Amino acid sequence: MTEQSAQRITWDKTTEEKFLKILEDIPEMIRGIAEARVCRKAEDIVRAQNRQVIGEKDMVDAFFAETPGGFMPVMKNSMRQIGLDYTQYGHA
């Protein structure tokens, strides 16, 4: 096992709370899939930058990367409802 793979990726507490709130708006039948895909993508982003903590930008980037186009308006609305301005991270 390499040193990098031994490092445990964790979530910033506030970011994780926002992540869970956004997940609540995803239909239950696909919520588990969405959670797994977004988590995996956020972890990949953090690992690629040699970091260990998933922050808000990482979560937002992961949601935008993994959310199908048809669900994008709902995702954006969920972010706005919790006061998350995704445009500050370069997303329109």
Coordinates of C-alpha atoms in Angstrom, one line a residue:
M1 CA 0.0 0.0 0.0
T2 CA 1.4 3.4 -1.0
E3 CA 1.5 6.2 1.5
Q4 CA -1.0 8.2 -0.6
S5 CA -3.5 5.3 -0.7
A6 CA -3.2 4.9 3.1
Q7 CA -4.3 8.5 3.7
R8 CA -7.9 8.7 4.7
I9 CA -10.1 11.2 2.9
T10 CA -12.5 13.1 5.2
W11 CA -15.1 15.7 4.8
D12 CA -15.1 19.2 6.2
K13 CA -17.9 19.2 8.7
T14 CA -19.9 22.1 7.3
T15 CA -19.4 20.8 3.7
E16 CA -20.7 17.3 4.7
E17 CA -23.8 18.9 6.3
K18 CA -24.5 20.8 3.1
F19 CA -23.9 17.6 1.1
L20 CA -26.5 15.7 3.1
K21 CA -29.0 18.5 2.7
I22 CA -28.6 18.5 -1.1
L23 CA -29.0 14.7 -1.1
E24 CA -32.4 15.0 0.6
D25 CA -33.8 16.6 -2.5
I26 CA -32.7 13.7 -4.7
P27 CA -35.4 11.1 -5.3
E28 CA -35.0 8.2 -2.9
M29 CA -34.7 5.6 -5.7
I30 CA -31.5 7.2 -7.1
R31 CA -30.2 8.9 -4.0
G32 CA -27.7 6.1 -3.1
I33 CA -26.3 6.1 -6.6
A34 CA -25.9 9.9 -6.6
E35 CA -24.3 9.8 -3.1
A36 CA -21.8 7.2 -4.2
R37 CA -20.9 8.9 -7.5
V38 CA -20.5 12.4 -6.0
C39 CA -18.5 11.0 -3.0
R40 CA -16.2 9.1 -5.3
K41 CA -15.7 12.2 -7.6
A42 CA -15.0 14.5 -4.6
E43 CA -12.5 12.0 -3.3
D44 CA -10.8 11.8 -6.7
I45 CA -10.5 15.6 -6.9
V46 CA -8.9 15.8 -3.4
R47 CA -6.5 12.9 -4.1
A48 CA -5.4 14.5 -7.4
Q49 CA -4.4 17.6 -5.5
N50 CA -2.7 15.6 -2.7
R51 CA -5.1 16.7 0.0
Q52 CA -7.1 14.8 2.5
V53 CA -10.2 17.0 3.3
I54 CA -13.1 17.5 1.0
G55 CA -14.2 21.1 1.0
E56 CA -17.1 23.0 -0.4
K57 CA -15.6 23.6 -3.8
D58 CA -14.7 19.9 -4.2
M59 CA -18.3 18.9 -3.4
V60 CA -19.7 21.5 -5.8
D61 CA -17.3 20.4 -8.6
A62 CA -18.2 16.8 -7.9
F63 CA -22.0 17.5 -8.1
F64 CA -21.6 19.4 -11.4
A65 CA -19.4 16.6 -12.8
E66 CA -21.7 13.7 -11.8
T67 CA -25.2 15.2 -12.1
P68 CA -27.0 14.3 -15.4
G69 CA -28.3 17.4 -17.3
G70 CA -31.9 16.7 -16.6
F71 CA -31.3 16.9 -12.9
M72 CA -29.1 20.0 -13.0
P73 CA -31.9 22.6 -12.3
V74 CA -33.0 20.6 -9.2
M75 CA -29.4 20.4 -8.0
K76 CA -28.8 24.1 -8.5
N77 CA -32.0 25.0 -6.7
S78 CA -31.1 22.7 -3.8
M79 CA -27.7 24.5 -3.5
R80 CA -29.4 27.9 -3.6
Q81 CA -31.9 26.9 -0.9
I82 CA -29.1 26.2 1.5
G83 CA -27.3 29.4 0.7
L84 CA -24.5 27.8 -1.4
D85 CA -23.4 30.1 -4.3
Y86 CA -22.0 27.6 -6.8
T87 CA -21.2 30.4 -9.2
Q88 CA -18.3 31.4 -7.0
Y89 CA -16.6 28.2 -8.1
G90 CA -17.0 28.8 -11.8
H91 CA -20.3 27.1 -12.5
A92 CA -23.1 28.8 -14.2

